[in-house]
Coordinates of C-alpha atoms in Angstrom, one line a residue:
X879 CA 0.0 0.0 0.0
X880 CA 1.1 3.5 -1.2
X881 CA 1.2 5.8 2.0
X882 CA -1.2 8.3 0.4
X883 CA -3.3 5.3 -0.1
X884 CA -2.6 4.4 3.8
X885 CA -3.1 8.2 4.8
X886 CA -6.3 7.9 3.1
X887 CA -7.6 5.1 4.9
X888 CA -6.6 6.1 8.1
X889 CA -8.3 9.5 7.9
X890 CA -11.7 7.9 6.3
X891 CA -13.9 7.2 9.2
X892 CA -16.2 4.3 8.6
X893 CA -19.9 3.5 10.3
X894 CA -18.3 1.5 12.8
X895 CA -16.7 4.6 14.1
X896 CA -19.3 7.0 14.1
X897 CA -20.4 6.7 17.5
X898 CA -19.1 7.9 20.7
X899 CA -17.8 4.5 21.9
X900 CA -15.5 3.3 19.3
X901 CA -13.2 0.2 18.5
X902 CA -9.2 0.9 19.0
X903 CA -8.4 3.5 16.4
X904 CA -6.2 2.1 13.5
X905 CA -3.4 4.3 14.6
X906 CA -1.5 6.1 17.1
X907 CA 0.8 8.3 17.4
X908 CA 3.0 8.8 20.2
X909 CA 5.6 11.7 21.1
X910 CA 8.8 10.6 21.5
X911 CA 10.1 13.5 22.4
X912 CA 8.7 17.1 22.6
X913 CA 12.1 19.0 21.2
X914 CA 12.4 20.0 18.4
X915 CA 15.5 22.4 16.4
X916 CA 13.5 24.1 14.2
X917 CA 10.9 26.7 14.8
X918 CA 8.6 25.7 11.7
X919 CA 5.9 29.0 11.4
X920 CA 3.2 26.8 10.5
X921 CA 3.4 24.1 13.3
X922 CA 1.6 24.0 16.6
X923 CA 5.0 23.6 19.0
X924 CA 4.8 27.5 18.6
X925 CA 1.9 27.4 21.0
X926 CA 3.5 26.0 23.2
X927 CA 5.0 28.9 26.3
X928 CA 8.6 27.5 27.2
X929 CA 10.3 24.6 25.2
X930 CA 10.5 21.0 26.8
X931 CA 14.2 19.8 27.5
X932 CA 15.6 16.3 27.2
X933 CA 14.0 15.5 30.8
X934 CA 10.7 16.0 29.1
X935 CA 11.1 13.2 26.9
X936 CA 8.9 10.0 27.2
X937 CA 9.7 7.1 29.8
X938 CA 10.5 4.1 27.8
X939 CA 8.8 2.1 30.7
X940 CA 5.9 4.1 29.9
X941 CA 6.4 3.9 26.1
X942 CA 6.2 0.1 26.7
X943 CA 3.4 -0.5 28.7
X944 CA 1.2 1.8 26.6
X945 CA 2.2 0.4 23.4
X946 CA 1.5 -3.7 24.7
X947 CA -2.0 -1.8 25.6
X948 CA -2.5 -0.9 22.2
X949 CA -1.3 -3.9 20.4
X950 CA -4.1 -6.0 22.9
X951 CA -6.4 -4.0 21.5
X952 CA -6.3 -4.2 18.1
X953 CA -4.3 -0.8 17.1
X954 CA -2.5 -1.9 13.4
X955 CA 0.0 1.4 13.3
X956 CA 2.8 3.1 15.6
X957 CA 3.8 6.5 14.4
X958 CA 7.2 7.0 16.7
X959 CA 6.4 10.6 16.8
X960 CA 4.1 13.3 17.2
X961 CA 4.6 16.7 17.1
X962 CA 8.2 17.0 18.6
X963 CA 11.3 15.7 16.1
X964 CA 12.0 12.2 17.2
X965 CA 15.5 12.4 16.2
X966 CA 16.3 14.7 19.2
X967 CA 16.8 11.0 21.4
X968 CA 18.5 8.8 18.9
X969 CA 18.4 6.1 21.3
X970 CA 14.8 6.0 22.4
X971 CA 14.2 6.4 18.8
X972 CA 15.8 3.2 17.8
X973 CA 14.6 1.1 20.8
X974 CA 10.9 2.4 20.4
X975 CA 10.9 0.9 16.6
X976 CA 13.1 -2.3 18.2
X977 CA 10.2 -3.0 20.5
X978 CA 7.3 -2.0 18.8
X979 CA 8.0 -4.7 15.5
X980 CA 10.1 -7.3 17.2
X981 CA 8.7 -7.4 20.4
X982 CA 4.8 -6.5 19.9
X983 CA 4.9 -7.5 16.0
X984 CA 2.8 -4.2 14.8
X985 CA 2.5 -4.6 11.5
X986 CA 3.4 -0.7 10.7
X987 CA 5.5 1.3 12.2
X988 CA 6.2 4.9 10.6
X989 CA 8.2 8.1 11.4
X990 CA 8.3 11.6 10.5
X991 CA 11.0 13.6 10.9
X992 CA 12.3 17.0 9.6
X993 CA 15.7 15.8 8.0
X994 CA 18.6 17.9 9.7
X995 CA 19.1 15.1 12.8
X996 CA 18.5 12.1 11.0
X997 CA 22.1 11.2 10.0
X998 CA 22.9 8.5 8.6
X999 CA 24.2 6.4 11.2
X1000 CA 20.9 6.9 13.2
X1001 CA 19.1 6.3 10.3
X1002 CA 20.7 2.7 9.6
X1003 CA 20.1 1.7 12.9
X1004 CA 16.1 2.9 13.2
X1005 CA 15.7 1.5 9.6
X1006 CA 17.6 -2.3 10.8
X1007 CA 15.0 -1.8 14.2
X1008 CA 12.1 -2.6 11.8
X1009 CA 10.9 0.7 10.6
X1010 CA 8.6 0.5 8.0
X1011 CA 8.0 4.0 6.8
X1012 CA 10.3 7.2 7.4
X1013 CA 9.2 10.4 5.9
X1014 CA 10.7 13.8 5.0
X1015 CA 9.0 17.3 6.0
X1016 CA 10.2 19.4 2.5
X1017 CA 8.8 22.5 2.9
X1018 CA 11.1 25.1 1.4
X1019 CA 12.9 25.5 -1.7
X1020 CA 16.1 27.2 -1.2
X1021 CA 17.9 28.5 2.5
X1022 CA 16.8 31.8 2.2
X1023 CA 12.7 30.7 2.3
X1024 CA 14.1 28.0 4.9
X1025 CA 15.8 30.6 7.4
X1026 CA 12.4 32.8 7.3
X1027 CA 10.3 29.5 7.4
X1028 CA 11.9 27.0 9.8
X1029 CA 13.6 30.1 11.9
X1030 CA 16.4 28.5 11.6
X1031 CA 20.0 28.7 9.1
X1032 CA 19.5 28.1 6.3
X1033 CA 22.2 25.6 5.8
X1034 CA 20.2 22.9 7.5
X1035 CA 18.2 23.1 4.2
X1036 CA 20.8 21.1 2.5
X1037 CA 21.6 19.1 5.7
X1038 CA 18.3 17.7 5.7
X1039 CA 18.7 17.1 1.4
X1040 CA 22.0 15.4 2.1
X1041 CA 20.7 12.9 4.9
X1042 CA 17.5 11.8 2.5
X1043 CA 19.9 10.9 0.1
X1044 CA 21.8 9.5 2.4
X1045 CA 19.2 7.4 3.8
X1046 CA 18.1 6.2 0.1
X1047 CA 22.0 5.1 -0.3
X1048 CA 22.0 3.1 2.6
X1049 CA 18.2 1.7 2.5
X1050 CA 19.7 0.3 -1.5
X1051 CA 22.9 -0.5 -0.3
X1052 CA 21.5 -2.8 2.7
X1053 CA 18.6 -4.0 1.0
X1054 CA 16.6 -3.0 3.6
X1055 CA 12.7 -2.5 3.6
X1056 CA 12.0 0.6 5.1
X1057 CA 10.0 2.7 2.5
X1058 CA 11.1 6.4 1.9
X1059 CA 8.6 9.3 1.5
X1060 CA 8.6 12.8 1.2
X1061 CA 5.4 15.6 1.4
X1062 CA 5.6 19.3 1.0
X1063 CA 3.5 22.1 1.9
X1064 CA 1.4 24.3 -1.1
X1065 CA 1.6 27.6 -0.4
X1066 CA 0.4 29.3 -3.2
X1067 CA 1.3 28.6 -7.3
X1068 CA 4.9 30.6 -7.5
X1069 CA 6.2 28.3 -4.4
X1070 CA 4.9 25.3 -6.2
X1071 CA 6.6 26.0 -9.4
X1072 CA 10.1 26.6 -7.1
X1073 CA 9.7 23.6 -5.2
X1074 CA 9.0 21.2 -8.4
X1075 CA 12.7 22.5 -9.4
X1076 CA 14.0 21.4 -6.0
X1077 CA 12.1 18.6 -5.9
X1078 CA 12.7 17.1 -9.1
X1079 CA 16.9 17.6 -8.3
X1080 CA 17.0 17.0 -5.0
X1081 CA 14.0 14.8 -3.4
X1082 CA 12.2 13.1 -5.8
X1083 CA 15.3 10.4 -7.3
X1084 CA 15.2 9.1 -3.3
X1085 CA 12.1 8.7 -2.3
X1086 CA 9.7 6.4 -3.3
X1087 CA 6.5 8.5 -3.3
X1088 CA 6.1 12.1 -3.0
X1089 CA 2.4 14.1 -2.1
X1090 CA 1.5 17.4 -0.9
X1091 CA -0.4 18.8 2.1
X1092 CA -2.6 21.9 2.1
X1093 CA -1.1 24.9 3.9
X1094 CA -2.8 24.1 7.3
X1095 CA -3.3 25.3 11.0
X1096 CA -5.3 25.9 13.9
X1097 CA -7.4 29.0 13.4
X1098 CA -6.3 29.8 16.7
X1099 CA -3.0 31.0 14.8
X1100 CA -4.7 31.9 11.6
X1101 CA -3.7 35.5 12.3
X1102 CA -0.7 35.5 13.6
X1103 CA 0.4 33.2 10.3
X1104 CA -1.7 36.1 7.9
X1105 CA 0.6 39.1 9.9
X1106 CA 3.7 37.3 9.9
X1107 CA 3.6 35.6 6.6
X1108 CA 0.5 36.8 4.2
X1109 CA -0.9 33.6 4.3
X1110 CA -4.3 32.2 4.2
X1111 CA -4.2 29.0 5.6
X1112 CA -7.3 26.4 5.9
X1113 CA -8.1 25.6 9.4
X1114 CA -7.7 22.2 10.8
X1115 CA -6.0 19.2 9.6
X1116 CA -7.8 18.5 6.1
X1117 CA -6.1 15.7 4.7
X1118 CA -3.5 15.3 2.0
X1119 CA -4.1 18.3 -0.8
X1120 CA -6.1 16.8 -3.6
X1121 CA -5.5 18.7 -7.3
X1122 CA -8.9 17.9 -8.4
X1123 CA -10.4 19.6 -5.7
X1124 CA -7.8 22.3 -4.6
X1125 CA -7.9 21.5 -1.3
X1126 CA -7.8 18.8 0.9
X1127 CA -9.2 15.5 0.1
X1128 CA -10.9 15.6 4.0
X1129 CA -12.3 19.1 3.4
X1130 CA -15.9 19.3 4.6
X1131 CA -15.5 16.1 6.6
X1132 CA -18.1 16.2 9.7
X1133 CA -16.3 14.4 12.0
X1134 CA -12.6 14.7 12.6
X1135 CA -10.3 11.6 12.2
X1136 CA -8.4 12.3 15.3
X1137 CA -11.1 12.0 17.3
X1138 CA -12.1 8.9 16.1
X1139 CA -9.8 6.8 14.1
X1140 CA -6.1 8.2 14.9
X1141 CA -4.9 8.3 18.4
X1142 CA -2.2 11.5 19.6
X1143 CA -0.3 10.5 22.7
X1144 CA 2.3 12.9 24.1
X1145 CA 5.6 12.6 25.5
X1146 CA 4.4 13.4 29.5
X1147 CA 1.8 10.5 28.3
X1148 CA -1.3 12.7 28.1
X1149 CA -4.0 11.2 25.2
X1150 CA -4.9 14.2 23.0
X1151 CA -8.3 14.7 21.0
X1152 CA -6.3 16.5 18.4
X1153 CA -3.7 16.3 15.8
X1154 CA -2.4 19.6 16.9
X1155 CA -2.4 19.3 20.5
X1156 CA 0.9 20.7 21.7
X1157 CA -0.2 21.7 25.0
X1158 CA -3.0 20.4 27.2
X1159 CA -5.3 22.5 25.6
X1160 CA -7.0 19.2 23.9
X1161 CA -6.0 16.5 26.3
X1162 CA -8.6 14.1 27.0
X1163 CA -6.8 11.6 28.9
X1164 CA -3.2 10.9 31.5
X1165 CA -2.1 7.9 30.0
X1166 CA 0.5 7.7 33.1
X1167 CA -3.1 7.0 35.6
X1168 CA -5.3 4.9 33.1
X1169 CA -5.2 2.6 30.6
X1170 CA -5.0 3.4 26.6
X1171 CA -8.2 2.1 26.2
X1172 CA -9.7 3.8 29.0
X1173 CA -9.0 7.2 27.7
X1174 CA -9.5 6.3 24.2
X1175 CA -13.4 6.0 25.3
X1176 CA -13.5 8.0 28.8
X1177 CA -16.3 10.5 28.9
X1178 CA -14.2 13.8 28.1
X1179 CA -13.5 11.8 24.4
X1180 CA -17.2 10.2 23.8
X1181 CA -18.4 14.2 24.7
X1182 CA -16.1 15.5 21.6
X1183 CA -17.0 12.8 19.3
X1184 CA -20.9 13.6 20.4
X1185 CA -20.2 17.1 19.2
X1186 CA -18.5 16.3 15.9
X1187 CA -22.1 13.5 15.1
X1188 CA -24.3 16.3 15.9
X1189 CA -22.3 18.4 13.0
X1190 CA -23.8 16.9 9.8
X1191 CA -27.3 17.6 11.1
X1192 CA -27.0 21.0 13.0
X1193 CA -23.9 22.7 12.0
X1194 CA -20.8 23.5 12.7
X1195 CA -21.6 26.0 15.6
X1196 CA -22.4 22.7 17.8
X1197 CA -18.6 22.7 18.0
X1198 CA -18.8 26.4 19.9
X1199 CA -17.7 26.4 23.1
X1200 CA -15.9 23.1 23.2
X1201 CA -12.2 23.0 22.6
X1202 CA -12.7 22.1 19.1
X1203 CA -14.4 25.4 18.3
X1204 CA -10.7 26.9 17.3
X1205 CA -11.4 24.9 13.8
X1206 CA -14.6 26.4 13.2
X1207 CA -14.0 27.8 9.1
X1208 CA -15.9 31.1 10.2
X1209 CA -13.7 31.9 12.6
X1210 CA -10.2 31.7 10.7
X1211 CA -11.6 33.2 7.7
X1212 CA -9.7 30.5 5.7
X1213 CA -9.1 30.1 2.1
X1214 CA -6.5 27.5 0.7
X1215 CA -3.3 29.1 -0.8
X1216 CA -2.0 32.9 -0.4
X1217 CA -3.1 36.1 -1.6
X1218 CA -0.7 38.8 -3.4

């Protein structure tokens, strides 16, 4: 299976899910650690107040017992990240994948990273551990756009190049199954004709599938990213960017996938309703005082996905009020692309 064809079948949510007491979700995943080097304008860590150290990365213990909880019952996929960059611990990197296909046997495990830690040492090592899918964030097309993007130099631009063609090297070399993938962010039409260029020199001979993702974010930052930036970004996670309808493919969706199919666990173990939850804003569970499953279907979780049934019917404004009401459309004023 392609990964957009995975991606898609993740974010669909079937019958059996619509209801507020739901199976395991099909995936989860789980926040290694909550660093990260780069300061990425469109990504929720910049909501966050003070940034986590190395203390704040997840118990392994805890990684474990979590993970055997979600194998039992019945979760297919283990994304060894979440919102921090999981090649900020090296080690807990590899022996998360280690455990999670040799020890559990899930049939999918999957990282994504933003390039500039994942050398190529680290990257043999996680990719002999079992991974089975390791994407790259590409999401600027030369160091100056990556210096005012990432808010970072600009020279880890071609850090990040180098160790994806690094990692294709050694994934040929070895013979080694992990798949390689790469998405990129549309911004507007001139960026997309500057990042084919890159792309075609640079990413696309060492992957084996590239796809693009709508320039997204919680409306909660909608303005901040117009001020800084001039963009126009669409609100809430929407999918993979689909050509044919210019947006994403899960535009218009009335329930959110996070919510009912796609579990968000971070690194201090708290269970997250959203795919953006950085802070505790959208926690709905403490993983480190109940069980997986537990959360998964505690009350605060069965109230959001009530909400998100009740929008087909009445409306998005059945979201207002609840901490899901930062995606309402009408309140970022969201169009997909960028203006002037």
């Amino acid at each position: 299976m392609s990964i957009t064809a995975n991606i898609d079948r993740i974010t669909r949510v079937p019958d059996a899910y619509r209801m507020p007491v739901v199976p395991a979700p099909k995936s989860v995943k789980i926040e290694l650690s909550p660093r990260c080097n780069l300061r990425c304008a469109f990504c929720s860590l910049r909501t966050r107040e003070t940034q986590p150290g190395v203390e704040d990365d997840m118990d392994f213990s805890l990684f474990r017992r979590i993970t055997t909880e979600m194998r039992e019952a019945g979760v297919e996929e283990i994304g060894a990240f979440y919102l921090g960059e999981s090649f900020s611990n090296p080690e807990l990197l590899v022996k998360a994948v280690r455990w999670c296909k040799h020890d559990l046997q899930f049939p999918y495990v999957f990282l994504t990273t933003n390039g500039t830690l994942a050398s190529p040492d680290v990257v043999e090592e996680v990719m002999r551990a079992g991974l089975d899918s390791l994407k790259w964030s590409v999401n600027a097309a030369d160091e100056a756009q990556y210096a005012a993007i990432m808010g970072v130099k600009g020279s880890l631009f071609w850090r990040s190049l180098a160790n994806l063609r690094d990692a294709w090297r050694i994934r040929q070399a070895g013979e080694l199954p992990t798949r390689l993938y790469a998405s990129s962010i549309r911004y507007n039409d001139e960026q997309d004709r500057c990042m084919d260029i890159m792309l075609k020199h640079f990413v696309l001979p060492y992957v084996d599938e590239h796809y693009w993702l709508p320039a997204y974010s919680m409306a909660l930052r909608a303005e901040e990213m117009r001020e800084r930036h001039g963009w126009n970004v669409t609100v809430g996670n929407m999918g993979r960017y689909d050509p044919a309808l210019g947006t994403g493919n899960r535009a218009g969706q009335d329930v959110c996938w996070a919510a009912f199919t796609e579990g968000h666990v971070r690194a201090d173990g708290h269970l997250s309703a959203c795919c953006f939850g950085s802070t505790d804003r959208f926690d709905v569970g403490d993983l480190t005082r109940e069980s997986f499953l537990d959360a998964w279907n505690g009350a605060a979780m069965q109230h959001i996905r009530g909400l998100h049934l009740r929008v087909s019917e009445e409306g998005p404004e059945v979201l207002r009020g609840s901490m899901c009401e930062v995606c309402l459309p009408e309140k970022a004023d969201a169009v997909q692309g960028q203006e002037g």
